[in-house]
Coordinates of C-alpha atoms in Angstrom, one line a residue:
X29 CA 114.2 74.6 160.7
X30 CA 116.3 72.0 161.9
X31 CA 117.5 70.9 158.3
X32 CA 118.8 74.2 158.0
X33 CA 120.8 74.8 160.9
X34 CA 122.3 71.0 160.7
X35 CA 123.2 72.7 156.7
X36 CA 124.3 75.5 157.9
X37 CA 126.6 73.7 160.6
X38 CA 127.7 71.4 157.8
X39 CA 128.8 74.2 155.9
X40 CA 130.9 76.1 158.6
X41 CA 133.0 72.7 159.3
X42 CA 133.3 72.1 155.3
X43 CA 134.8 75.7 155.5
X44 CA 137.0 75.2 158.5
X45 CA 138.2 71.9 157.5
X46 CA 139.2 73.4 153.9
X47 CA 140.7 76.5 155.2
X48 CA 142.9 74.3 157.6
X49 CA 143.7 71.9 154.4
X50 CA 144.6 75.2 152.9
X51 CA 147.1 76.2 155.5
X52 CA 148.5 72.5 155.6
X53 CA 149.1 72.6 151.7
X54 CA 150.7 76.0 151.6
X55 CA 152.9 74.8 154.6
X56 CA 154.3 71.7 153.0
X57 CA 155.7 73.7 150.1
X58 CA 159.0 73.0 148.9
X59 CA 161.6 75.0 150.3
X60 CA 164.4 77.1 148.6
X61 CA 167.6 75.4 149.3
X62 CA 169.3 76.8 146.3
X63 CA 170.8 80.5 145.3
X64 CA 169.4 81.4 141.5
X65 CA 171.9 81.2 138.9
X66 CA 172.1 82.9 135.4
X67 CA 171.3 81.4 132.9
X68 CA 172.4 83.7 130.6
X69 CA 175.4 86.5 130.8
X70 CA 176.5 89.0 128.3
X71 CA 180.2 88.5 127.8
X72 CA 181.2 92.0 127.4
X73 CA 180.7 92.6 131.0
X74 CA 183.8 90.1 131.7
X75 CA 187.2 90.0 130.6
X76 CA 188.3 88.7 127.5
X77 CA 185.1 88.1 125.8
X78 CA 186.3 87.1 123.1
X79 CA 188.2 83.4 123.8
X80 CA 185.4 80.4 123.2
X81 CA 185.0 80.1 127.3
X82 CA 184.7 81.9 130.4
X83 CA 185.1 80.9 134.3
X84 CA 183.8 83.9 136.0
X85 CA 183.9 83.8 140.1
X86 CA 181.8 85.8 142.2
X87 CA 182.8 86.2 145.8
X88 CA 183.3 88.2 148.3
X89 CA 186.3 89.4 150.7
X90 CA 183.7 88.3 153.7
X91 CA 183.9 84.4 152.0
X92 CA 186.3 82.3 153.6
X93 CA 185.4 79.6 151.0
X94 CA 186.2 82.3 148.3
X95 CA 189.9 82.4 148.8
X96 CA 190.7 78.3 148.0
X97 CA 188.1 78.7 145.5
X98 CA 190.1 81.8 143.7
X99 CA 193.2 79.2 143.5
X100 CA 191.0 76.5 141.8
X101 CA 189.3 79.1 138.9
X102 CA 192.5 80.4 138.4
X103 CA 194.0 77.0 137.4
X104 CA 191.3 76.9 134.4
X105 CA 192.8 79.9 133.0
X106 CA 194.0 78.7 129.1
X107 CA 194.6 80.1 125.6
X108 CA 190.6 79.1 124.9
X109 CA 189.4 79.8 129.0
X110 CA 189.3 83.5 130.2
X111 CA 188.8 83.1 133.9
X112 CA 187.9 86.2 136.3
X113 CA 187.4 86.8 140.1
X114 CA 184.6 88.8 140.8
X115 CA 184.9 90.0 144.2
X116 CA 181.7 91.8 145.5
X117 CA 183.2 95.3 146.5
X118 CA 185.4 95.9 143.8
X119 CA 182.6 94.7 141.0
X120 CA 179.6 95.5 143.0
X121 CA 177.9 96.5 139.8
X122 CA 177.8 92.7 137.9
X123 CA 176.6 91.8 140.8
X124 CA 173.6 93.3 141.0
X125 CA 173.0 92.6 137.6
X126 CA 173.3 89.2 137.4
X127 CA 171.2 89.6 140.8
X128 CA 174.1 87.2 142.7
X129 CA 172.7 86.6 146.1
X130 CA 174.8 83.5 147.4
X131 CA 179.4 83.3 147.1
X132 CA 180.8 81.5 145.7
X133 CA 179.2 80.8 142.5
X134 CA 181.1 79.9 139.8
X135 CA 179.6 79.8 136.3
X136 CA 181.3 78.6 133.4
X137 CA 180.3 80.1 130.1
X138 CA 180.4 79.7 126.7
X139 CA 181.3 82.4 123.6
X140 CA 177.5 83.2 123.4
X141 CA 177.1 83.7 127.2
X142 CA 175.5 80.2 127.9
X143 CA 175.9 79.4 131.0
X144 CA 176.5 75.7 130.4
X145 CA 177.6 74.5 134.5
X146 CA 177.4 76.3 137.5
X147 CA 178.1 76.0 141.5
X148 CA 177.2 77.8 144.3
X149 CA 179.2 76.8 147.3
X150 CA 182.8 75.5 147.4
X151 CA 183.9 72.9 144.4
X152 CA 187.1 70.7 143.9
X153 CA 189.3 71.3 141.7
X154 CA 188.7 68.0 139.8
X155 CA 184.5 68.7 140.1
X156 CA 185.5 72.5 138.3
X157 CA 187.7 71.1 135.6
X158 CA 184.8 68.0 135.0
X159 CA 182.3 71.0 135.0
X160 CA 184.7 72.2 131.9
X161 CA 185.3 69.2 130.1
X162 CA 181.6 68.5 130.1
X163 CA 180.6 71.8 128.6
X164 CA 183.3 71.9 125.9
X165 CA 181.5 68.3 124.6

């Protein structure tokens, strides 16, 4: 009888202890530090779809990152480089399909809707036109 109960009592702390392990795994997970980016986009749903690349912004009148940043996409604007602001209310709708949680995002895009570089947050001038020299390679 008291090789069971000594069992038994073994047993409860094995559960407890790998219950609190559990917790303590679950706990130490990774967090999130990131907004999610498309990978993909169609390129009828921006302007000029059909030049090799696009620079599409997506901000938001709230964003007081998003005005300097309009300056610096709009610079990349070539013969080859369509580049658009996408300002939440006006195009509320791309939004919410590309599900863009976090301005401003810029994604540079290629003529099959790649996304080929990306930033969330605001970006220099000379890290956005890097961004496009490295994906025209």
């Amino acid at each position: 009888m008291l090789r069971i109960a000594i069992g038994v009592a073994l047993l409860g702390v094995a559960i407890i202890v790998a219950v609190v392990l559990e917790r303590r795994r679950k706990l130490d997970a990774p967090i999130r530090d990131a907004y999610p980016v498309p990978r993909q986009v169609s390129r009828a749903d921006f302007p000029r779809p059909d030049v090799p690349w696009l620079v599409a912004l997506f901000s938001s009148q709230t964003c007081d990152s998003c005005a300097w940043m309009r300056e610096r996409v709009r610079a990349l604007g070539a013969g080859d480089v369509a580049v658009c602001d996408l300002e939440f209310s006006a195009t509320r709708a791309i939004h919410e399909r590309y599900e863009i949680s976090g301005v401003p995002m810029v994604l540079i895009v290629d003529d099959e809707g790649v996304v080929r570089e990306s930033f969330v947050g605001p970006a220099t001038a000379q890290e956005l036109r890097d961004a496009l020299a490295r994906a025209r390679v």
